């Protein structure tokens, strides 16, 4: 920009656009990650969550809503951030994407058995040790999974960027 002041609505029109998502990282009681197989692409494993649908929705509110829609469970009552994830526009997705990964805690066997999937979104629930997920996921997706698991283990928060070549 040239330093010329613009009214907010004009300035905002010049900025890159982004979508925002909220999701939960969840494990069983043995710290094995729980993931959902995407219905639209069986090679993709996801955490319960999705994109903000409403201008008044927050990443936390989105994660809670989407988890209920996708699993039938409310798994957490207090936000505990594990990761922020940034993705540039990739392929057909023409905006940046910013994700907030919250700690969904550990589910016991009864809770896992009560998961009811939305068949339009997911076809399978899987619980596996972290290293077994490596063969099921792309390299960046597995790095994200491992980084988030480490953030939870260490009590820290991680920041992840995905480049067009990751």
PDB file of C-alpha atoms in Angstrom:
ATOM      1  CA  UNK A   1       0.000   0.000   0.000  1.00  0.00           C
ATOM      2  CA  UNK A   2       1.125   3.530  -0.666  1.00  0.00           C
ATOM      3  CA  UNK A   3       0.331   4.811   2.816  1.00  0.00           C
ATOM      4  CA  UNK A   4      -2.975   6.249   1.663  1.00  0.00           C
ATOM      5  CA  UNK A   5      -5.637   5.922   4.337  1.00  0.00           C
ATOM      6  CA  UNK A   6      -8.693   3.921   3.290  1.00  0.00           C
ATOM      7  CA  UNK A   7     -11.987   3.584   5.121  1.00  0.00           C
ATOM      8  CA  UNK A   8     -12.205   0.190   6.869  1.00  0.00           C
ATOM      9  CA  UNK A   9     -14.590  -1.401   4.328  1.00  0.00           C
ATOM     10  CA  UNK A  10     -12.255  -0.464   1.443  1.00  0.00           C
ATOM     11  CA  UNK A  11      -9.116  -1.526   3.295  1.00  0.00           C
ATOM     12  CA  UNK A  12     -10.669  -4.880   4.278  1.00  0.00           C
ATOM     13  CA  UNK A  13     -11.500  -5.539   0.605  1.00  0.00           C
ATOM     14  CA  UNK A  14      -7.755  -5.405  -0.189  1.00  0.00           C
ATOM     15  CA  UNK A  15      -6.754  -8.028   2.390  1.00  0.00           C
ATOM     16  CA  UNK A  16      -6.303 -11.776   1.792  1.00  0.00           C
ATOM     17  CA  UNK A  17      -9.342 -13.823   2.783  1.00  0.00           C
ATOM     18  CA  UNK A  18      -9.289 -16.784   5.168  1.00  0.00           C
ATOM     19  CA  UNK A  19     -11.588 -19.467   6.483  1.00  0.00           C
ATOM     20  CA  UNK A  20     -11.291 -20.602  10.083  1.00  0.00           C
ATOM     21  CA  UNK A  21     -11.826 -24.024  11.566  1.00  0.00           C
ATOM     22  CA  UNK A  22     -11.983 -25.472  15.057  1.00  0.00           C
ATOM     23  CA  UNK A  23     -11.456 -29.121  15.958  1.00  0.00           C
ATOM     24  CA  UNK A  24     -10.590 -31.513  18.776  1.00  0.00           C
ATOM     25  CA  UNK A  25      -7.565 -33.741  19.189  1.00  0.00           C
ATOM     26  CA  UNK A  26      -8.853 -36.777  21.086  1.00  0.00           C
ATOM     27  CA  UNK A  27      -7.261 -39.987  22.325  1.00  0.00           C
ATOM     28  CA  UNK A  28      -8.391 -43.090  24.110  1.00  0.00           C
ATOM     29  CA  UNK A  29      -7.275 -43.751  27.693  1.00  0.00           C
ATOM     30  CA  UNK A  30      -3.991 -45.222  26.395  1.00  0.00           C
ATOM     31  CA  UNK A  31      -3.186 -41.949  24.527  1.00  0.00           C
ATOM     32  CA  UNK A  32      -3.856 -43.506  21.125  1.00  0.00           C
ATOM     33  CA  UNK A  33      -5.191 -40.832  18.722  1.00  0.00           C
ATOM     34  CA  UNK A  34      -8.783 -41.182  17.560  1.00  0.00           C
ATOM     35  CA  UNK A  35      -9.536 -40.042  14.020  1.00  0.00           C
ATOM     36  CA  UNK A  36     -12.444 -40.102  11.594  1.00  0.00           C
ATOM     37  CA  UNK A  37     -12.209 -41.246   7.957  1.00  0.00           C
ATOM     38  CA  UNK A  38     -13.563 -38.579   5.596  1.00  0.00           C
ATOM     39  CA  UNK A  39     -16.510 -39.689   3.468  1.00  0.00           C
ATOM     40  CA  UNK A  40     -15.484 -37.458   0.543  1.00  0.00           C
ATOM     41  CA  UNK A  41     -11.947 -38.917   0.418  1.00  0.00           C
ATOM     42  CA  UNK A  42     -11.276 -42.248   2.184  1.00  0.00           C
ATOM     43  CA  UNK A  43      -7.521 -41.510   2.249  1.00  0.00           C
ATOM     44  CA  UNK A  44      -8.123 -38.541   4.596  1.00  0.00           C
ATOM     45  CA  UNK A  45      -8.296 -38.952   8.373  1.00  0.00           C
ATOM     46  CA  UNK A  46      -9.640 -36.051  10.397  1.00  0.00           C
ATOM     47  CA  UNK A  47     -10.350 -34.906  13.912  1.00  0.00           C
ATOM     48  CA  UNK A  48     -13.895 -33.951  14.906  1.00  0.00           C
ATOM     49  CA  UNK A  49     -14.350 -30.359  13.776  1.00  0.00           C
ATOM     50  CA  UNK A  50     -14.984 -28.099  10.832  1.00  0.00           C
ATOM     51  CA  UNK A  51     -15.259 -24.587   9.462  1.00  0.00           C
ATOM     52  CA  UNK A  52     -16.977 -21.682  11.165  1.00  0.00           C
ATOM     53  CA  UNK A  53     -20.441 -21.376   9.637  1.00  0.00           C
ATOM     54  CA  UNK A  54     -21.605 -18.116  11.167  1.00  0.00           C
ATOM     55  CA  UNK A  55     -19.923 -14.698  11.573  1.00  0.00           C
ATOM     56  CA  UNK A  56     -20.726 -14.805  15.301  1.00  0.00           C
ATOM     57  CA  UNK A  57     -19.217 -18.284  15.850  1.00  0.00           C
ATOM     58  CA  UNK A  58     -15.846 -18.684  17.565  1.00  0.00           C
ATOM     59  CA  UNK A  59     -13.276 -21.418  16.874  1.00  0.00           C
ATOM     60  CA  UNK A  60     -14.162 -23.021  20.239  1.00  0.00           C
ATOM     61  CA  UNK A  61     -17.909 -22.863  19.562  1.00  0.00           C
ATOM     62  CA  UNK A  62     -17.304 -24.318  16.113  1.00  0.00           C
ATOM     63  CA  UNK A  63     -15.280 -27.240  17.513  1.00  0.00           C
ATOM     64  CA  UNK A  64     -18.010 -28.045  20.065  1.00  0.00           C
ATOM     65  CA  UNK A  65     -20.822 -27.778  17.462  1.00  0.00           C
ATOM     66  CA  UNK A  66     -18.998 -29.787  14.805  1.00  0.00           C
ATOM     67  CA  UNK A  67     -17.986 -32.498  17.275  1.00  0.00           C
ATOM     68  CA  UNK A  68     -21.629 -32.895  18.331  1.00  0.00           C
ATOM     69  CA  UNK A  69     -22.739 -33.036  14.682  1.00  0.00           C
ATOM     70  CA  UNK A  70     -20.011 -35.483  13.643  1.00  0.00           C
ATOM     71  CA  UNK A  71     -19.867 -37.803  16.680  1.00  0.00           C
ATOM     72  CA  UNK A  72     -22.921 -37.125  18.832  1.00  0.00           C
ATOM     73  CA  UNK A  73     -20.611 -36.321  21.778  1.00  0.00           C
ATOM     74  CA  UNK A  74     -19.776 -33.218  23.761  1.00  0.00           C
ATOM     75  CA  UNK A  75     -16.246 -34.088  24.772  1.00  0.00           C
ATOM     76  CA  UNK A  76     -14.909 -30.939  26.457  1.00  0.00           C
ATOM     77  CA  UNK A  77     -16.289 -28.037  28.472  1.00  0.00           C
ATOM     78  CA  UNK A  78     -13.222 -25.803  28.754  1.00  0.00           C
ATOM     79  CA  UNK A  79     -11.056 -24.595  25.865  1.00  0.00           C
ATOM     80  CA  UNK A  80      -7.447 -25.798  26.000  1.00  0.00           C
ATOM     81  CA  UNK A  81      -5.590 -24.842  22.855  1.00  0.00           C
ATOM     82  CA  UNK A  82      -3.024 -27.330  21.536  1.00  0.00           C
ATOM     83  CA  UNK A  83      -2.212 -25.880  18.111  1.00  0.00           C
ATOM     84  CA  UNK A  84      -2.769 -23.154  15.568  1.00  0.00           C
ATOM     85  CA  UNK A  85      -2.529 -24.352  11.981  1.00  0.00           C
ATOM     86  CA  UNK A  86      -2.058 -22.084   8.945  1.00  0.00           C
ATOM     87  CA  UNK A  87      -2.585 -23.234   5.363  1.00  0.00           C
ATOM     88  CA  UNK A  88      -2.157 -21.093   2.244  1.00  0.00           C
ATOM     89  CA  UNK A  89      -4.605 -21.406  -0.659  1.00  0.00           C
ATOM     90  CA  UNK A  90      -4.142 -24.942  -2.017  1.00  0.00           C
ATOM     91  CA  UNK A  91      -5.683 -26.485  -5.133  1.00  0.00           C
ATOM     92  CA  UNK A  92      -9.371 -25.649  -5.399  1.00  0.00           C
ATOM     93  CA  UNK A  93      -9.310 -23.984  -1.948  1.00  0.00           C
ATOM     94  CA  UNK A  94      -8.773 -20.325  -2.888  1.00  0.00           C
ATOM     95  CA  UNK A  95      -8.422 -18.768   0.566  1.00  0.00           C
ATOM     96  CA  UNK A  96      -6.008 -19.108   3.443  1.00  0.00           C
ATOM     97  CA  UNK A  97      -7.203 -21.453   6.173  1.00  0.00           C
ATOM     98  CA  UNK A  98      -6.501 -21.009   9.884  1.00  0.00           C
ATOM     99  CA  UNK A  99      -7.247 -23.803  12.327  1.00  0.00           C
ATOM    100  CA  UNK A 100      -7.484 -24.004  16.090  1.00  0.00           C
ATOM    101  CA  UNK A 101      -6.900 -27.471  17.534  1.00  0.00           C
ATOM    102  CA  UNK A 102      -8.302 -27.942  21.032  1.00  0.00           C
ATOM    103  CA  UNK A 103      -7.685 -30.731  23.524  1.00  0.00           C
ATOM    104  CA  UNK A 104     -10.701 -33.027  23.551  1.00  0.00           C
ATOM    105  CA  UNK A 105      -9.195 -35.187  26.285  1.00  0.00           C
ATOM    106  CA  UNK A 106      -9.294 -38.940  26.593  1.00  0.00           C
ATOM    107  CA  UNK A 107     -12.381 -40.966  25.766  1.00  0.00           C
ATOM    108  CA  UNK A 108     -13.126 -44.199  27.561  1.00  0.00           C
ATOM    109  CA  UNK A 109     -14.375 -47.298  25.730  1.00  0.00           C
ATOM    110  CA  UNK A 110     -18.028 -46.470  26.457  1.00  0.00           C
ATOM    111  CA  UNK A 111     -17.666 -42.969  24.974  1.00  0.00           C
ATOM    112  CA  UNK A 112     -15.920 -44.338  21.881  1.00  0.00           C
ATOM    113  CA  UNK A 113     -18.695 -46.925  21.473  1.00  0.00           C
ATOM    114  CA  UNK A 114     -21.309 -44.120  21.672  1.00  0.00           C
ATOM    115  CA  UNK A 115     -19.835 -42.230  18.709  1.00  0.00           C
ATOM    116  CA  UNK A 116     -22.467 -41.902  16.002  1.00  0.00           C
ATOM    117  CA  UNK A 117     -20.970 -40.736  12.718  1.00  0.00           C
ATOM    118  CA  UNK A 118     -22.710 -38.487  10.222  1.00  0.00           C
ATOM    119  CA  UNK A 119     -22.397 -40.708   7.100  1.00  0.00           C
ATOM    120  CA  UNK A 120     -22.246 -37.626   4.864  1.00  0.00           C
ATOM    121  CA  UNK A 121     -19.047 -36.580   6.668  1.00  0.00           C
ATOM    122  CA  UNK A 122     -17.272 -39.699   7.977  1.00  0.00           C
ATOM    123  CA  UNK A 123     -17.360 -43.434   7.395  1.00  0.00           C
ATOM    124  CA  UNK A 124     -15.181 -44.850  10.175  1.00  0.00           C
ATOM    125  CA  UNK A 125     -13.742 -44.180  13.632  1.00  0.00           C
ATOM    126  CA  UNK A 126     -10.246 -45.526  14.232  1.00  0.00           C
ATOM    127  CA  UNK A 127      -8.067 -45.674  17.337  1.00  0.00           C
ATOM    128  CA  UNK A 128      -4.395 -46.445  16.729  1.00  0.00           C
ATOM    129  CA  UNK A 129      -1.024 -45.877  18.378  1.00  0.00           C
ATOM    130  CA  UNK A 130       0.638 -42.745  17.039  1.00  0.00           C
ATOM    131  CA  UNK A 131       3.259 -44.590  14.967  1.00  0.00           C
ATOM    132  CA  UNK A 132       0.614 -46.737  13.243  1.00  0.00           C
ATOM    133  CA  UNK A 133      -0.997 -43.552  11.914  1.00  0.00           C
ATOM    134  CA  UNK A 134       2.205 -42.790   9.953  1.00  0.00           C
ATOM    135  CA  UNK A 135       1.300 -45.385   7.282  1.00  0.00           C
ATOM    136  CA  UNK A 136      -2.305 -44.152   7.034  1.00  0.00           C
ATOM    137  CA  UNK A 137      -1.619 -40.461   6.463  1.00  0.00           C
ATOM    138  CA  UNK A 138       0.307 -38.100   4.224  1.00  0.00           C
ATOM    139  CA  UNK A 139       3.632 -36.809   5.552  1.00  0.00           C
ATOM    140  CA  UNK A 140       2.391 -33.346   6.573  1.00  0.00           C
ATOM    141  CA  UNK A 141      -0.804 -34.709   8.133  1.00  0.00           C
ATOM    142  CA  UNK A 142       1.234 -37.136  10.217  1.00  0.00           C
ATOM    143  CA  UNK A 143       3.676 -34.378  11.260  1.00  0.00           C
ATOM    144  CA  UNK A 144       0.678 -32.309  12.373  1.00  0.00           C
ATOM    145  CA  UNK A 145      -0.724 -35.274  14.324  1.00  0.00           C
ATOM    146  CA  UNK A 146       2.639 -35.942  16.006  1.00  0.00           C
ATOM    147  CA  UNK A 147       3.179 -32.238  16.817  1.00  0.00           C
ATOM    148  CA  UNK A 148      -0.262 -31.909  18.392  1.00  0.00           C
ATOM    149  CA  UNK A 149       0.239 -35.125  20.408  1.00  0.00           C
ATOM    150  CA  UNK A 150       3.565 -33.711  21.658  1.00  0.00           C
ATOM    151  CA  UNK A 151       1.945 -30.358  22.502  1.00  0.00           C
ATOM    152  CA  UNK A 152      -0.602 -32.152  24.650  1.00  0.00           C
ATOM    153  CA  UNK A 153       2.060 -34.331  26.287  1.00  0.00           C
ATOM    154  CA  UNK A 154       4.301 -31.357  27.082  1.00  0.00           C
ATOM    155  CA  UNK A 155       1.551 -28.917  28.052  1.00  0.00           C
ATOM    156  CA  UNK A 156       2.596 -26.510  25.304  1.00  0.00           C
ATOM    157  CA  UNK A 157       0.938 -25.044  22.203  1.00  0.00           C
ATOM    158  CA  UNK A 158       2.380 -25.543  18.733  1.00  0.00           C
ATOM    159  CA  UNK A 159       2.160 -23.460  15.594  1.00  0.00           C
ATOM    160  CA  UNK A 160       2.083 -25.280  12.257  1.00  0.00           C
ATOM    161  CA  UNK A 161       2.357 -23.938   8.727  1.00  0.00           C
ATOM    162  CA  UNK A 162       1.626 -25.935   5.650  1.00  0.00           C
ATOM    163  CA  UNK A 163       3.284 -24.862   2.419  1.00  0.00           C
ATOM    164  CA  UNK A 164       1.971 -25.709  -1.054  1.00  0.00           C
ATOM    165  CA  UNK A 165       4.697 -28.371  -1.299  1.00  0.00           C
ATOM    166  CA  UNK A 166       4.255 -30.034   2.139  1.00  0.00           C
TER     167      UNK A 166
END
